[in-house]
Amino acid sequence: MTNFSRRTFARLFGATAAASSLPLPALAAGFKDAIPQPLTPTTHHFPQGFLWGSATASYQVEGAVNEDGRGPSIWDTFSHTPGKTAFGDTGDVADDHFHRYAEDIQIMKNLGVKTYRFSVAWSRVFPNGSGTPNPRGLDFYNRMLDTLLAAGIQPYCTLYHWDLPQTLQDNGGWENRDTAQAFADYAGYTAAHLSDRVKHFMTMNEIRTFVELGYRDGVHAPGLKLTAARVAQLNHYAVLGHGLAVQAIRASAKPGTKVGLAENAIPTAPVIETPEHIEAATRAYRLINASFLTVIMEGRYHDLYLKQLGSDAPKFTAAEMKTIGSPVDFLGLNVYNPAYIRASNSEKGYEVVPSPASYPHMYSPWLEFGPEGIYWSPKLATKLWNVKEIFITENGASSTDVLTPEGEVYDTDRVMFLRNYLTQLHRAVSEGVPVKGYFLWSLLDNYEWADGYSKRFGIHYVDFTTQKRTPKLSAKFYKEVIARNGLA
Ligand code: PNW
């Protein structure tokens, strides 16, 4: 393997050649004998059958917010409230995927993905969240699924990706325990209708994000800033909703249907990979993710979590805890940025190492570059809870993404991000961590919540005026990864 730095390359071949797009291996060929060969050749091939996929979510791509009897969700209300989203952007049209799903499935086919993770909009199926279902609500998903299966792509379905029916919010949203039951009823109904074609359901996407950003910080729908006690209690009803939904799906779906969830457990990466810091990172993974992943995997709240909350701790019953801990068939992990951890003598047994101001991040300021996270998150989940099947249900990055007149998007930073995360994912898989698939976030640029259309996460560029889709460099990179089932 050649290992020229840009500077060495420039010294050998001249600065102009170094800056040009001439392919480096061709130029280097003459120097082959001079190139030191690595002692241990590294190949990054994934196991046969590894499921390469991509992901989206209903409100971020569908548009068509008033079609076929869809009811309003909290994101319609929030995005139409002045000052809540960047440039007042809404998901009214988004990627118009509701009408362009066939074209988007063709894009997936060209890319070569084996699987696609999408979400169902609850308020299409139950416009008021509960009660009488809307008979046309599932028509779109039926059309989309039939087209997907005809293209040979396996669907993975998320039932709640944050678009709570507004009527339920009017009655307290996740603060109202009835919402948990309404969610289970909707999940059971939808699984009954789709499980002839969908074999994997995820109840919820990122419980922590919608609880904390939506109900504590007020920056996502429904835009509330509640007290710590109220947040802990509604978090409890959200994880309860997950557990009730697991049971409802098992009761109503076709035999063999698998149920899990998609969580952004914060990956805790030992800042130095020695046994004591790895031990600390393991403790940190349980406690930092206590309010959703740990309680779901263990069926009880972490003692220190309850202690930290003190009188703000949630009220719960033993029966609720048993429901929350309903066994799942697989675990979905959304991986973005990790927390770096080191051992300490504190009660927690660890501390989070802060990042300096110079720490690199992607275009979204919160999205720090930390590829080790995709190694440690599934590794620690497996170690702690003996999980048998894991999917990386999201991983991806925002970039400034400029479309050139020639129709190119040179998102080399996203390619760099993906290459490094996939290398670390390979490290996990090669150690036997049971990661069976990877869903890149996202197939298309889409509605990035409060950031509106100002932050692009797609590997296909979307012109939101014409709805034209253009593959970015990262799509070409990912297509090669899929075709080769690996990185080299
Ligand atoms: C996830 N944060 O959200 C979601 O599941 C996607 O819908 C979203 O588009 C994607 O990641 C990219 O943001 C997050 O501020 C949104 O830390 C914000 C944060 C984390 C995750």
PDB file of C-alpha atoms and ligand atoms in Angstrom, residues 56-57 60 117 161-162 205-206 209 213 219-220 262 264 266 334-337 364 366-367 393-398 441-442 446-449 451 455 457, ligand 1:
ATOM      1  CA  THR A  56     -34.868   8.280   5.978  1.00  0.00           C
ATOM      2  CA  ALA A  57     -37.835   9.339   8.142  1.00  0.00           C
ATOM      3  CA  GLN A  60     -38.051  14.603   6.781  1.00  0.00           C
ATOM      4  CA  ARG A 117     -35.050   2.035   6.697  1.00  0.00           C
ATOM      5  CA  HIS A 161     -39.644   9.065  14.232  1.00  0.00           C
ATOM      6  CA  TRP A 162     -40.886  12.068  16.244  1.00  0.00           C
ATOM      7  CA  ASN A 205     -36.213   6.435  16.954  1.00  0.00           C
ATOM      8  CA  GLU A 206     -33.939   8.145  19.470  1.00  0.00           C
ATOM      9  CA  THR A 209     -33.472  13.142  21.391  1.00  0.00           C
ATOM     10  CA  LEU A 213     -34.677  18.398  22.612  1.00  0.00           C
ATOM     11  CA  VAL A 219     -35.616  23.290  20.357  1.00  0.00           C
ATOM     12  CA  HIS A 220     -37.556  20.451  18.692  1.00  0.00           C
ATOM     13  CA  ALA A 262     -33.276   2.619  16.993  1.00  0.00           C
ATOM     14  CA  ASN A 264     -28.690   7.065  19.687  1.00  0.00           C
ATOM     15  CA  ILE A 266     -24.040   7.974  23.229  1.00  0.00           C
ATOM     16  CA  ASN A 334     -27.631   5.391  15.613  1.00  0.00           C
ATOM     17  CA  VAL A 335     -24.011   6.490  15.757  1.00  0.00           C
ATOM     18  CA  TYR A 336     -22.863  10.069  15.401  1.00  0.00           C
ATOM     19  CA  ASN A 337     -20.359  11.465  17.887  1.00  0.00           C
ATOM     20  CA  SER A 364     -23.501  20.594  12.085  1.00  0.00           C
ATOM     21  CA  TRP A 366     -22.826  19.210  17.389  1.00  0.00           C
ATOM     22  CA  LEU A 367     -21.493  16.519  15.075  1.00  0.00           C
ATOM     23  CA  THR A 393     -29.556   2.200  12.110  1.00  0.00           C
ATOM     24  CA  GLU A 394     -28.023   5.614  11.351  1.00  0.00           C
ATOM     25  CA  ASN A 395     -24.604   7.034  10.641  1.00  0.00           C
ATOM     26  CA  GLY A 396     -23.742   9.946   8.422  1.00  0.00           C
ATOM     27  CA  ALA A 397     -22.688  13.573   8.315  1.00  0.00           C
ATOM     28  CA  SER A 398     -23.612  17.056   7.173  1.00  0.00           C
ATOM     29  CA  TRP A 441     -28.089   8.543   7.090  1.00  0.00           C
ATOM     30  CA  SER A 442     -29.253   9.649   4.683  1.00  0.00           C
ATOM     31  CA  ASN A 446     -33.873  16.230   3.638  1.00  0.00           C
ATOM     32  CA  TYR A 447     -35.616  18.284   6.292  1.00  0.00           C
ATOM     33  CA  GLU A 448     -33.082  18.414   9.098  1.00  0.00           C
ATOM     34  CA  TRP A 449     -35.577  19.321  11.832  1.00  0.00           C
ATOM     35  CA  ASP A 451     -32.032  23.241  10.978  1.00  0.00           C
ATOM     36  CA  LYS A 455     -27.904  21.201   6.898  1.00  0.00           C
ATOM     37  CA  PHE A 457     -27.043  14.845   5.359  1.00  0.00           C
TER      38      PHE A 457
HETATM   39  C1  PNW B   1     -30.848  12.009  14.276  1.00  0.00           C
HETATM   40  N1  PNW B   1     -28.181  16.408  18.257  1.00  0.00           N
HETATM   41  O1  PNW B   1     -31.143  13.166  14.959  1.00  0.00           O
HETATM   42  C2  PNW B   1     -32.186  11.621  13.697  1.00  0.00           C
HETATM   43  O2  PNW B   1     -32.587  10.314  13.957  1.00  0.00           O
HETATM   44  C3  PNW B   1     -32.370  12.011  12.270  1.00  0.00           C
HETATM   45  O3  PNW B   1     -33.730  12.219  12.046  1.00  0.00           O
HETATM   46  C4  PNW B   1     -31.505  13.213  11.938  1.00  0.00           C
HETATM   47  O4  PNW B   1     -31.752  13.752  10.690  1.00  0.00           O
HETATM   48  C5  PNW B   1     -30.071  12.766  12.080  1.00  0.00           C
HETATM   49  O5  PNW B   1     -29.819  12.250  13.373  1.00  0.00           O
HETATM   50  C6  PNW B   1     -29.048  13.860  11.797  1.00  0.00           C
HETATM   51  O6  PNW B   1     -29.195  14.891  12.705  1.00  0.00           O
HETATM   52  C7  PNW B   1     -30.342  13.914  15.755  1.00  0.00           C
HETATM   53  O7  PNW B   1     -28.403  17.663  18.219  1.00  0.00           O
HETATM   54  C8  PNW B   1     -30.558  15.281  15.725  1.00  0.00           C
HETATM   55  O8  PNW B   1     -27.324  15.934  19.019  1.00  0.00           O
HETATM   56  C9  PNW B   1     -29.831  16.103  16.557  1.00  0.00           C
HETATM   57  C10 PNW B   1     -28.913  15.548  17.412  1.00  0.00           C
HETATM   58  C11 PNW B   1     -28.692  14.174  17.445  1.00  0.00           C
HETATM   59  C12 PNW B   1     -29.418  13.362  16.596  1.00  0.00           C
END
